[in-house]
Amino acid sequence: MNISIVILLALFLTSGFTHDSAYDPLDASKRGGPIPSYRPSSVGDPSFPDSTEPVTPDISSFIPSEYGQPTGKWFRQSVDFDEHFGFSSGQNLGEVGDGDDLIEFIVVHHPGAELQARVDKAPPKHLKMRLQLTKRGADFQRTELLKERTLTANALWNLNLFPEILPDKDDSIYVISAELLAEDGTVEDTATRTIVIPKMSVNAGLSIDKTDYGSGQEISLTIKNAGPLTLMTGTYYQIEKYEDGKWRKIVFDAVFEAVGLFIRPMSEYKETNRLPELEDGSYRIVKTIHVIDAHLQISLAQTFTVRP
């Protein structure tokens, strides 16, 4: 299960999430008002392919064929990547293992915002850095050189090396490369980073472990994300009851932790909760997922029955 957890503002701890423990589920006056009559259990196609290979290969550190392979002389080819907070690579400016000379090369991209590429230290003065921003086709071959810059060591300190806004077009691939050049122009080492702007579509589904429960029993749910976008959810869930031809929100005593849970493409998120004390009848459990890159949220639901 590939999930990143970050602490958010108390977004999920709004009024109505915690209530007096004296709540009586039979008291209709303490129930919420009418809510949507239809909530889907899935959007798009939430099924995973039979193959275990990812639909989109991990090319975050793939070296395109036109660049030399990394030599390890200057760049330490290790990448910590997160598509929402960017990725950084530790790059060794001395012998491998000499931690005092590490330089951080940080690349951050948010849709519609200026591309950020920075270093926290300048490389040795005798080296230059050639940076290129290129667009790639589906076969990862270069289709366009968008920008090229060659900078001296002094020009690299605490600057945005590529103050560009990438074209607002989904399903695109870009590569930003950094080559360290000797005085005679020889490439001494290479590092590349890939920016994938996925197709703006959502394929996700919510499922539960069974359809019949007793009041106060545990219910286990799963959210599957078949990609191509990363989704986010929280620990909060909503329970609704069908009565008098309408769905109504059930208010119950619970405290939900204010965290955001990222669900990456081709992965799933599972959680188990204990149902509140409920009267017999038809219910549904609702989870909201947020599509970060599309500024969209979707509520998914699964129906179940509470029996004596």
Short mmCIF file of the C-alpha atoms (twelve columns), coordinates in Angstrom:
data_MODEL
# 
_entry.id   MODEL 
# 
loop_
_atom_site.group_PDB 
_atom_site.id 
_atom_site.type_symbol 
_atom_site.label_atom_id 
_atom_site.label_alt_id 
_atom_site.label_comp_id 
_atom_site.label_asym_id 
_atom_site.label_seq_id 
_atom_site.Cartn_x 
_atom_site.Cartn_y 
_atom_site.Cartn_z 
_atom_site.pdbx_PDB_model_num 
ATOM 1   C CA . MET A 1   0.000   0.000  0.000   1 
ATOM 2   C CA . ASN A 2   1.747   3.109  -1.258  1 
ATOM 3   C CA . ILE A 3   0.367   5.996  0.785   1 
ATOM 4   C CA . SER A 4   2.061   9.212  1.851   1 
ATOM 5   C CA . ILE A 5   0.740   10.849 5.018   1 
ATOM 6   C CA . VAL A 6   1.064   14.545 5.706   1 
ATOM 7   C CA . ILE A 7   -0.324  16.615 8.510   1 
ATOM 8   C CA . LEU A 8   -2.824  19.160 7.240   1 
ATOM 9   C CA . LEU A 9   -4.599  22.073 8.822   1 
ATOM 10  C CA . ALA A 10  -7.572  21.035 10.923  1 
ATOM 11  C CA . LEU A 11  -9.559  20.815 7.726   1 
ATOM 12  C CA . PHE A 12  -11.434 17.737 8.710   1 
ATOM 13  C CA . LEU A 13  -12.229 18.827 12.280  1 
ATOM 14  C CA . THR A 14  -15.150 21.068 11.429  1 
ATOM 15  C CA . SER A 15  -18.260 21.394 13.543  1 
ATOM 16  C CA . GLY A 16  -20.477 18.340 13.308  1 
ATOM 17  C CA . PHE A 17  -17.615 15.845 13.376  1 
ATOM 18  C CA . THR A 18  -17.738 15.527 17.176  1 
ATOM 19  C CA . HIS A 19  -20.910 15.401 19.181  1 
ATOM 20  C CA . ASP A 20  -22.380 14.831 22.595  1 
ATOM 21  C CA . SER A 21  -21.975 11.209 23.636  1 
ATOM 22  C CA . ALA A 22  -25.625 11.309 24.752  1 
ATOM 23  C CA . TYR A 23  -26.685 11.240 21.078  1 
ATOM 24  C CA . ASP A 24  -29.649 8.944  20.528  1 
ATOM 25  C CA . PRO A 25  -29.737 7.472  16.982  1 
ATOM 26  C CA . LEU A 26  -33.501 7.084  17.296  1 
ATOM 27  C CA . ASP A 27  -33.993 10.835 17.725  1 
ATOM 28  C CA . ALA A 28  -34.727 12.084 14.210  1 
ATOM 29  C CA . SER A 29  -34.425 15.708 15.339  1 
ATOM 30  C CA . LYS A 30  -30.671 15.225 15.720  1 
ATOM 31  C CA . ARG A 31  -30.203 13.950 12.183  1 
ATOM 32  C CA . GLY A 32  -28.986 16.096 9.349   1 
ATOM 33  C CA . GLY A 33  -31.217 17.384 6.564   1 
ATOM 34  C CA . PRO A 34  -31.789 15.864 3.119   1 
ATOM 35  C CA . ILE A 35  -28.666 15.002 1.097   1 
ATOM 36  C CA . PRO A 36  -28.062 13.768 -2.503  1 
ATOM 37  C CA . SER A 37  -30.213 10.801 -3.436  1 
ATOM 38  C CA . TYR A 38  -27.468 9.226  -5.542  1 
ATOM 39  C CA . ARG A 39  -23.833 8.701  -4.660  1 
ATOM 40  C CA . PRO A 40  -21.671 6.499  -6.914  1 
ATOM 41  C CA . SER A 41  -19.488 3.715  -5.586  1 
ATOM 42  C CA . SER A 42  -16.935 4.318  -8.331  1 
ATOM 43  C CA . VAL A 43  -15.871 6.713  -11.067 1 
ATOM 44  C CA . GLY A 44  -14.280 5.597  -14.326 1 
ATOM 45  C CA . ASP A 45  -12.839 2.088  -14.234 1 
ATOM 46  C CA . PRO A 46  -11.317 1.299  -10.823 1 
ATOM 47  C CA . SER A 47  -10.082 -2.182 -11.787 1 
ATOM 48  C CA . PHE A 48  -6.360  -2.894 -11.823 1 
ATOM 49  C CA . PRO A 49  -4.859  -4.567 -14.927 1 
ATOM 50  C CA . ASP A 50  -3.973  -8.264 -14.713 1 
ATOM 51  C CA . SER A 51  -0.297  -7.459 -15.240 1 
ATOM 52  C CA . THR A 52  1.739   -6.487 -12.203 1 
ATOM 53  C CA . GLU A 53  3.651   -3.975 -14.317 1 
ATOM 54  C CA . PRO A 54  2.634   -0.351 -13.672 1 
ATOM 55  C CA . VAL A 55  0.543   1.324  -16.356 1 
ATOM 56  C CA . THR A 56  3.004   4.225  -16.429 1 
ATOM 57  C CA . PRO A 57  6.623   3.171  -15.871 1 
ATOM 58  C CA . ASP A 58  8.626   4.952  -13.204 1 
ATOM 59  C CA . ILE A 59  10.814  7.276  -15.249 1 
ATOM 60  C CA . SER A 60  11.488  9.899  -12.578 1 
ATOM 61  C CA . SER A 61  15.235  9.229  -12.820 1 
ATOM 62  C CA . PHE A 62  15.437  7.636  -16.296 1 
ATOM 63  C CA . ILE A 63  18.349  8.926  -18.380 1 
ATOM 64  C CA . PRO A 64  17.310  9.759  -21.989 1 
ATOM 65  C CA . SER A 65  19.542  8.273  -24.659 1 
ATOM 66  C CA . GLU A 66  20.995  11.605 -25.834 1 
ATOM 67  C CA . TYR A 67  22.646  12.212 -22.459 1 
ATOM 68  C CA . GLY A 68  25.666  10.449 -21.077 1 
ATOM 69  C CA . GLN A 69  25.081  7.984  -18.301 1 
ATOM 70  C CA . PRO A 70  25.872  9.282  -14.818 1 
ATOM 71  C CA . THR A 71  29.473  8.726  -13.805 1 
ATOM 72  C CA . GLY A 72  29.036  9.204  -10.075 1 
ATOM 73  C CA . LYS A 73  31.892  11.703 -10.023 1 
ATOM 74  C CA . TRP A 74  29.722  14.616 -8.914  1 
ATOM 75  C CA . PHE A 75  26.074  13.573 -8.800  1 
ATOM 76  C CA . ARG A 76  24.812  11.063 -6.282  1 
ATOM 77  C CA . GLN A 77  21.969  9.425  -8.175  1 
ATOM 78  C CA . SER A 78  19.456  9.002  -5.384  1 
ATOM 79  C CA . VAL A 79  16.043  10.623 -5.608  1 
ATOM 80  C CA . ASP A 80  13.335  11.168 -3.020  1 
ATOM 81  C CA . PHE A 81  10.266  11.971 -5.102  1 
ATOM 82  C CA . ASP A 82  6.780   13.180 -4.298  1 
ATOM 83  C CA . GLU A 83  4.627   14.588 -7.064  1 
ATOM 84  C CA . HIS A 84  2.951   17.079 -4.727  1 
ATOM 85  C CA . PHE A 85  6.042   18.377 -2.953  1 
ATOM 86  C CA . GLY A 86  8.649   17.948 -5.680  1 
ATOM 87  C CA . PHE A 87  11.767  15.824 -5.576  1 
ATOM 88  C CA . SER A 88  15.303  16.402 -4.432  1 
ATOM 89  C CA . SER A 89  18.538  14.620 -5.104  1 
ATOM 90  C CA . GLY A 90  21.659  14.650 -2.995  1 
ATOM 91  C CA . GLN A 91  24.635  15.349 -5.237  1 
ATOM 92  C CA . ASN A 92  28.182  14.691 -4.097  1 
ATOM 93  C CA . LEU A 93  30.756  17.326 -5.038  1 
ATOM 94  C CA . GLY A 94  33.733  15.364 -3.756  1 
ATOM 95  C CA . GLU A 95  34.528  11.727 -3.343  1 
ATOM 96  C CA . VAL A 96  31.492  9.519  -2.829  1 
ATOM 97  C CA . GLY A 97  30.632  9.506  0.865   1 
ATOM 98  C CA . ASP A 98  32.099  12.938 1.592   1 
ATOM 99  C CA . GLY A 99  28.946  14.362 3.182   1 
ATOM 100 C CA . ASP A 100 30.406  17.822 3.789   1 
ATOM 101 C CA . ASP A 101 30.301  18.594 0.058   1 
ATOM 102 C CA . LEU A 102 26.758  17.495 -0.735  1 
ATOM 103 C CA . ILE A 103 24.637  19.834 -2.806  1 
ATOM 104 C CA . GLU A 104 20.854  19.604 -2.980  1 
ATOM 105 C CA . PHE A 105 19.262  19.923 -6.410  1 
ATOM 106 C CA . ILE A 106 15.544  20.502 -5.903  1 
ATOM 107 C CA . VAL A 107 12.921  20.453 -8.654  1 
ATOM 108 C CA . VAL A 108 9.294   21.271 -7.860  1 
ATOM 109 C CA . HIS A 109 6.366   21.471 -10.246 1 
ATOM 110 C CA . HIS A 110 2.758   22.369 -9.518  1 
ATOM 111 C CA . PRO A 111 0.242   22.632 -12.378 1 
ATOM 112 C CA . GLY A 112 -0.090  26.226 -13.551 1 
ATOM 113 C CA . ALA A 113 2.750   27.434 -11.343 1 
ATOM 114 C CA . GLU A 114 6.313   28.368 -12.168 1 
ATOM 115 C CA . LEU A 115 8.729   25.460 -12.401 1 
ATOM 116 C CA . GLN A 116 11.283  25.539 -9.581  1 
ATOM 117 C CA . ALA A 117 14.813  24.174 -9.965  1 
ATOM 118 C CA . ARG A 118 17.338  25.189 -7.325  1 
ATOM 119 C CA . VAL A 119 20.606  24.246 -5.697  1 
ATOM 120 C CA . ASP A 120 21.543  25.132 -2.135  1 
ATOM 121 C CA . LYS A 121 25.264  25.362 -2.893  1 
ATOM 122 C CA . ALA A 122 27.336  26.206 -5.944  1 
ATOM 123 C CA . PRO A 123 29.466  23.474 -7.547  1 
ATOM 124 C CA . PRO A 124 33.269  23.898 -7.736  1 
ATOM 125 C CA . LYS A 125 34.309  27.069 -9.540  1 
ATOM 126 C CA . HIS A 126 36.036  25.267 -12.410 1 
ATOM 127 C CA . LEU A 127 32.761  23.594 -13.479 1 
ATOM 128 C CA . LYS A 128 29.804  24.943 -15.406 1 
ATOM 129 C CA . MET A 129 26.292  23.551 -15.362 1 
ATOM 130 C CA . ARG A 130 24.302  23.131 -18.573 1 
ATOM 131 C CA . LEU A 131 20.586  22.819 -17.985 1 
ATOM 132 C CA . GLN A 132 17.995  21.813 -20.562 1 
ATOM 133 C CA . LEU A 133 14.221  21.607 -20.446 1 
ATOM 134 C CA . THR A 134 12.853  19.309 -23.139 1 
ATOM 135 C CA . LYS A 135 9.468   17.921 -24.109 1 
ATOM 136 C CA . ARG A 136 9.094   14.192 -24.730 1 
ATOM 137 C CA . GLY A 137 6.847   12.015 -26.818 1 
ATOM 138 C CA . ALA A 138 5.086   8.860  -25.660 1 
ATOM 139 C CA . ASP A 139 8.241   6.884  -26.559 1 
ATOM 140 C CA . PHE A 140 10.241  9.251  -24.323 1 
ATOM 141 C CA . GLN A 141 12.158  10.614 -27.305 1 
ATOM 142 C CA . ARG A 142 12.851  14.351 -27.408 1 
ATOM 143 C CA . THR A 143 10.336  16.328 -29.477 1 
ATOM 144 C CA . GLU A 144 11.294  19.879 -28.516 1 
ATOM 145 C CA . LEU A 145 14.030  21.783 -26.701 1 
ATOM 146 C CA . LEU A 146 12.113  24.363 -24.691 1 
ATOM 147 C CA . LYS A 147 15.003  26.085 -22.968 1 
ATOM 148 C CA . GLU A 148 18.745  25.745 -22.456 1 
ATOM 149 C CA . ARG A 149 21.014  27.588 -20.043 1 
ATOM 150 C CA . THR A 150 24.706  27.266 -19.178 1 
ATOM 151 C CA . LEU A 151 25.643  28.845 -15.862 1 
ATOM 152 C CA . THR A 152 28.837  29.368 -13.924 1 
ATOM 153 C CA . ALA A 153 29.149  28.261 -10.330 1 
ATOM 154 C CA . ASN A 154 28.575  31.760 -8.967  1 
ATOM 155 C CA . ALA A 155 25.294  32.082 -10.905 1 
ATOM 156 C CA . LEU A 156 23.806  28.942 -9.362  1 
ATOM 157 C CA . TRP A 157 23.545  30.026 -5.742  1 
ATOM 158 C CA . ASN A 158 20.007  30.389 -4.412  1 
ATOM 159 C CA . LEU A 159 18.407  31.104 -7.800  1 
ATOM 160 C CA . ASN A 160 15.521  29.522 -9.649  1 
ATOM 161 C CA . LEU A 161 17.354  27.970 -12.573 1 
ATOM 162 C CA . PHE A 162 14.247  27.472 -14.723 1 
ATOM 163 C CA . PRO A 163 11.598  30.147 -14.039 1 
ATOM 164 C CA . GLU A 164 9.246   28.673 -16.622 1 
ATOM 165 C CA . ILE A 165 5.543   27.794 -16.596 1 
ATOM 166 C CA . LEU A 166 5.040   24.500 -18.386 1 
ATOM 167 C CA . PRO A 167 2.301   24.431 -21.041 1 
ATOM 168 C CA . ASP A 168 -1.084  23.716 -19.463 1 
ATOM 169 C CA . LYS A 169 -1.622  20.466 -21.321 1 
ATOM 170 C CA . ASP A 170 -2.245  17.133 -19.667 1 
ATOM 171 C CA . ASP A 171 -0.784  13.792 -20.692 1 
ATOM 172 C CA . SER A 172 2.648   15.355 -21.299 1 
ATOM 173 C CA . ILE A 173 6.214   14.447 -20.357 1 
ATOM 174 C CA . TYR A 174 9.092   16.851 -19.759 1 
ATOM 175 C CA . VAL A 175 12.717  16.278 -18.787 1 
ATOM 176 C CA . ILE A 176 14.973  18.727 -16.978 1 
ATOM 177 C CA . SER A 177 18.652  17.810 -17.237 1 
ATOM 178 C CA . ALA A 178 21.760  19.064 -15.481 1 
ATOM 179 C CA . GLU A 179 25.225  18.372 -16.905 1 
ATOM 180 C CA . LEU A 180 28.415  19.400 -15.140 1 
ATOM 181 C CA . LEU A 181 30.997  20.538 -17.693 1 
ATOM 182 C CA . ALA A 182 34.743  20.749 -17.409 1 
ATOM 183 C CA . GLU A 183 36.637  23.766 -18.766 1 
ATOM 184 C CA . ASP A 184 37.111  22.047 -22.155 1 
ATOM 185 C CA . GLY A 185 33.377  21.305 -22.410 1 
ATOM 186 C CA . THR A 186 33.634  17.642 -21.469 1 
ATOM 187 C CA . VAL A 187 30.580  16.352 -19.630 1 
ATOM 188 C CA . GLU A 188 31.801  15.021 -16.297 1 
ATOM 189 C CA . ASP A 189 28.443  13.923 -14.936 1 
ATOM 190 C CA . THR A 190 24.738  14.038 -15.744 1 
ATOM 191 C CA . ALA A 191 21.506  14.103 -13.785 1 
ATOM 192 C CA . THR A 192 17.999  14.194 -15.237 1 
ATOM 193 C CA . ARG A 193 14.578  14.535 -13.684 1 
ATOM 194 C CA . THR A 194 11.284  13.746 -15.360 1 
ATOM 195 C CA . ILE A 195 8.044   15.668 -14.924 1 
ATOM 196 C CA . VAL A 196 4.953   13.709 -15.946 1 
ATOM 197 C CA . ILE A 197 1.694   15.623 -16.324 1 
ATOM 198 C CA . PRO A 198 -0.900  12.831 -16.393 1 
ATOM 199 C CA . LYS A 199 -4.156  12.727 -18.257 1 
ATOM 200 C CA . MET A 200 -6.822  14.452 -16.190 1 
ATOM 201 C CA . SER A 201 -9.061  11.486 -15.512 1 
ATOM 202 C CA . VAL A 202 -10.052 9.598  -12.385 1 
ATOM 203 C CA . ASN A 203 -10.556 5.851  -12.010 1 
ATOM 204 C CA . ALA A 204 -11.367 4.963  -8.422  1 
ATOM 205 C CA . GLY A 205 -13.791 2.896  -6.396  1 
ATOM 206 C CA . LEU A 206 -14.974 2.279  -2.848  1 
ATOM 207 C CA . SER A 207 -15.805 -1.205 -1.540  1 
ATOM 208 C CA . ILE A 208 -16.717 -2.675 1.870   1 
ATOM 209 C CA . ASP A 209 -16.092 -6.136 3.317   1 
ATOM 210 C CA . LYS A 210 -19.749 -7.229 3.464   1 
ATOM 211 C CA . THR A 211 -23.298 -5.945 3.063   1 
ATOM 212 C CA . ASP A 212 -24.940 -6.883 6.397   1 
ATOM 213 C CA . TYR A 213 -23.776 -5.675 9.809   1 
ATOM 214 C CA . GLY A 214 -24.968 -5.605 13.353  1 
ATOM 215 C CA . SER A 215 -25.170 -2.322 15.239  1 
ATOM 216 C CA . GLY A 216 -21.734 -1.383 16.606  1 
ATOM 217 C CA . GLN A 217 -19.847 -3.927 14.477  1 
ATOM 218 C CA . GLU A 218 -16.623 -3.138 12.615  1 
ATOM 219 C CA . ILE A 219 -16.797 -2.189 8.945   1 
ATOM 220 C CA . SER A 220 -13.755 -2.420 6.675   1 
ATOM 221 C CA . LEU A 221 -13.514 -0.346 3.514   1 
ATOM 222 C CA . THR A 222 -11.090 -0.086 0.608   1 
ATOM 223 C CA . ILE A 223 -10.484 2.765  -1.819  1 
ATOM 224 C CA . LYS A 224 -8.778  1.649  -5.028  1 
ATOM 225 C CA . ASN A 225 -7.045  4.144  -7.292  1 
ATOM 226 C CA . ALA A 226 -6.437  2.880  -10.828 1 
ATOM 227 C CA . GLY A 227 -4.839  6.194  -11.817 1 
ATOM 228 C CA . PRO A 228 -3.549  8.100  -13.520 1 
ATOM 229 C CA . LEU A 229 -3.834  10.835 -10.856 1 
ATOM 230 C CA . THR A 230 -2.892  10.719 -7.199  1 
ATOM 231 C CA . LEU A 231 -5.897  11.001 -4.874  1 
ATOM 232 C CA . MET A 232 -6.207  12.178 -1.311  1 
ATOM 233 C CA . THR A 233 -8.669  11.237 1.383   1 
ATOM 234 C CA . GLY A 234 -8.908  11.614 5.146   1 
ATOM 235 C CA . THR A 235 -9.961  9.536  8.119   1 
ATOM 236 C CA . TYR A 236 -13.407 11.141 8.147   1 
ATOM 237 C CA . TYR A 237 -16.369 9.133  6.898   1 
ATOM 238 C CA . GLN A 238 -20.072 9.855  6.837   1 
ATOM 239 C CA . ILE A 239 -22.984 7.511  7.479   1 
ATOM 240 C CA . GLU A 240 -26.393 8.128  5.913   1 
ATOM 241 C CA . LYS A 241 -29.698 6.359  6.510   1 
ATOM 242 C CA . TYR A 242 -32.492 5.786  4.016   1 
ATOM 243 C CA . GLU A 243 -35.877 6.603  5.496   1 
ATOM 244 C CA . ASP A 244 -39.121 8.110  4.244   1 
ATOM 245 C CA . GLY A 245 -37.823 7.899  0.673   1 
ATOM 246 C CA . LYS A 246 -34.776 10.084 1.379   1 
ATOM 247 C CA . TRP A 247 -31.171 9.730  2.508   1 
ATOM 248 C CA . ARG A 248 -30.300 11.599 5.692   1 
ATOM 249 C CA . LYS A 249 -26.985 12.066 7.463   1 
ATOM 250 C CA . ILE A 250 -26.545 10.232 10.754  1 
ATOM 251 C CA . VAL A 251 -24.822 12.330 13.402  1 
ATOM 252 C CA . PHE A 252 -22.701 10.253 15.770  1 
ATOM 253 C CA . ASP A 253 -20.017 10.686 18.402  1 
ATOM 254 C CA . ALA A 254 -16.556 10.424 16.833  1 
ATOM 255 C CA . VAL A 255 -13.253 12.252 16.572  1 
ATOM 256 C CA . PHE A 256 -11.339 12.126 13.301  1 
ATOM 257 C CA . GLU A 257 -7.597  12.700 13.055  1 
ATOM 258 C CA . ALA A 258 -6.653  15.678 10.868  1 
ATOM 259 C CA . VAL A 259 -4.408  13.957 8.334   1 
ATOM 260 C CA . GLY A 260 -4.320  13.767 4.570   1 
ATOM 261 C CA . LEU A 261 -3.768  10.329 3.029   1 
ATOM 262 C CA . PHE A 262 -2.354  10.237 -0.484  1 
ATOM 263 C CA . ILE A 263 -3.345  7.223  -2.587  1 
ATOM 264 C CA . ARG A 264 -0.973  6.837  -5.508  1 
ATOM 265 C CA . PRO A 265 -2.006  5.362  -8.883  1 
ATOM 266 C CA . MET A 266 -2.356  1.574  -8.916  1 
ATOM 267 C CA . SER A 267 -2.572  1.371  -5.138  1 
ATOM 268 C CA . GLU A 268 -5.283  1.167  -2.523  1 
ATOM 269 C CA . TYR A 269 -6.115  2.472  0.927   1 
ATOM 270 C CA . LYS A 270 -7.810  0.369  3.617   1 
ATOM 271 C CA . GLU A 271 -9.344  1.333  6.925   1 
ATOM 272 C CA . THR A 272 -11.509 -0.324 9.557   1 
ATOM 273 C CA . ASN A 273 -14.014 1.561  11.692  1 
ATOM 274 C CA . ARG A 274 -16.558 0.599  14.311  1 
ATOM 275 C CA . LEU A 275 -20.094 1.512  13.387  1 
ATOM 276 C CA . PRO A 276 -22.022 3.573  15.927  1 
ATOM 277 C CA . GLU A 277 -25.079 2.137  17.587  1 
ATOM 278 C CA . LEU A 278 -27.621 2.120  14.740  1 
ATOM 279 C CA . GLU A 279 -31.221 1.014  14.480  1 
ATOM 280 C CA . ASP A 280 -32.156 -1.597 11.875  1 
ATOM 281 C CA . GLY A 281 -32.406 -0.329 8.313   1 
ATOM 282 C CA . SER A 282 -30.594 0.626  5.099   1 
ATOM 283 C CA . TYR A 283 -27.464 2.767  5.310   1 
ATOM 284 C CA . ARG A 284 -24.532 3.874  3.231   1 
ATOM 285 C CA . ILE A 285 -21.013 4.859  4.202   1 
ATOM 286 C CA . VAL A 286 -19.514 7.829  2.358   1 
ATOM 287 C CA . LYS A 287 -15.854 8.700  1.772   1 
ATOM 288 C CA . THR A 288 -14.717 11.837 -0.034  1 
ATOM 289 C CA . ILE A 289 -11.656 11.750 -2.281  1 
ATOM 290 C CA . HIS A 290 -9.806  14.822 -3.464  1 
ATOM 291 C CA . VAL A 291 -8.156  15.039 -6.877  1 
ATOM 292 C CA . ILE A 292 -5.332  17.439 -6.099  1 
ATOM 293 C CA . ASP A 293 -4.160  18.251 -9.626  1 
ATOM 294 C CA . ALA A 294 -7.710  18.847 -10.868 1 
ATOM 295 C CA . HIS A 295 -8.958  20.771 -7.780  1 
ATOM 296 C CA . LEU A 296 -11.879 18.342 -7.629  1 
ATOM 297 C CA . GLN A 297 -13.526 16.289 -4.914  1 
ATOM 298 C CA . ILE A 298 -15.782 13.263 -5.329  1 
ATOM 299 C CA . SER A 299 -17.930 11.471 -2.746  1 
ATOM 300 C CA . LEU A 300 -18.096 7.673  -3.085  1 
ATOM 301 C CA . ALA A 301 -20.565 5.504  -1.179  1 
ATOM 302 C CA . GLN A 302 -21.409 1.869  -0.484  1 
ATOM 303 C CA . THR A 303 -24.757 0.716  0.867   1 
ATOM 304 C CA . PHE A 304 -25.208 -1.791 3.680   1 
ATOM 305 C CA . THR A 305 -27.931 -3.095 5.951   1 
ATOM 306 C CA . VAL A 306 -28.030 -3.135 9.748   1 
ATOM 307 C CA . ARG A 307 -29.872 -6.154 11.053  1 
ATOM 308 C CA . PRO A 308 -30.746 -7.208 14.621  1 
# 
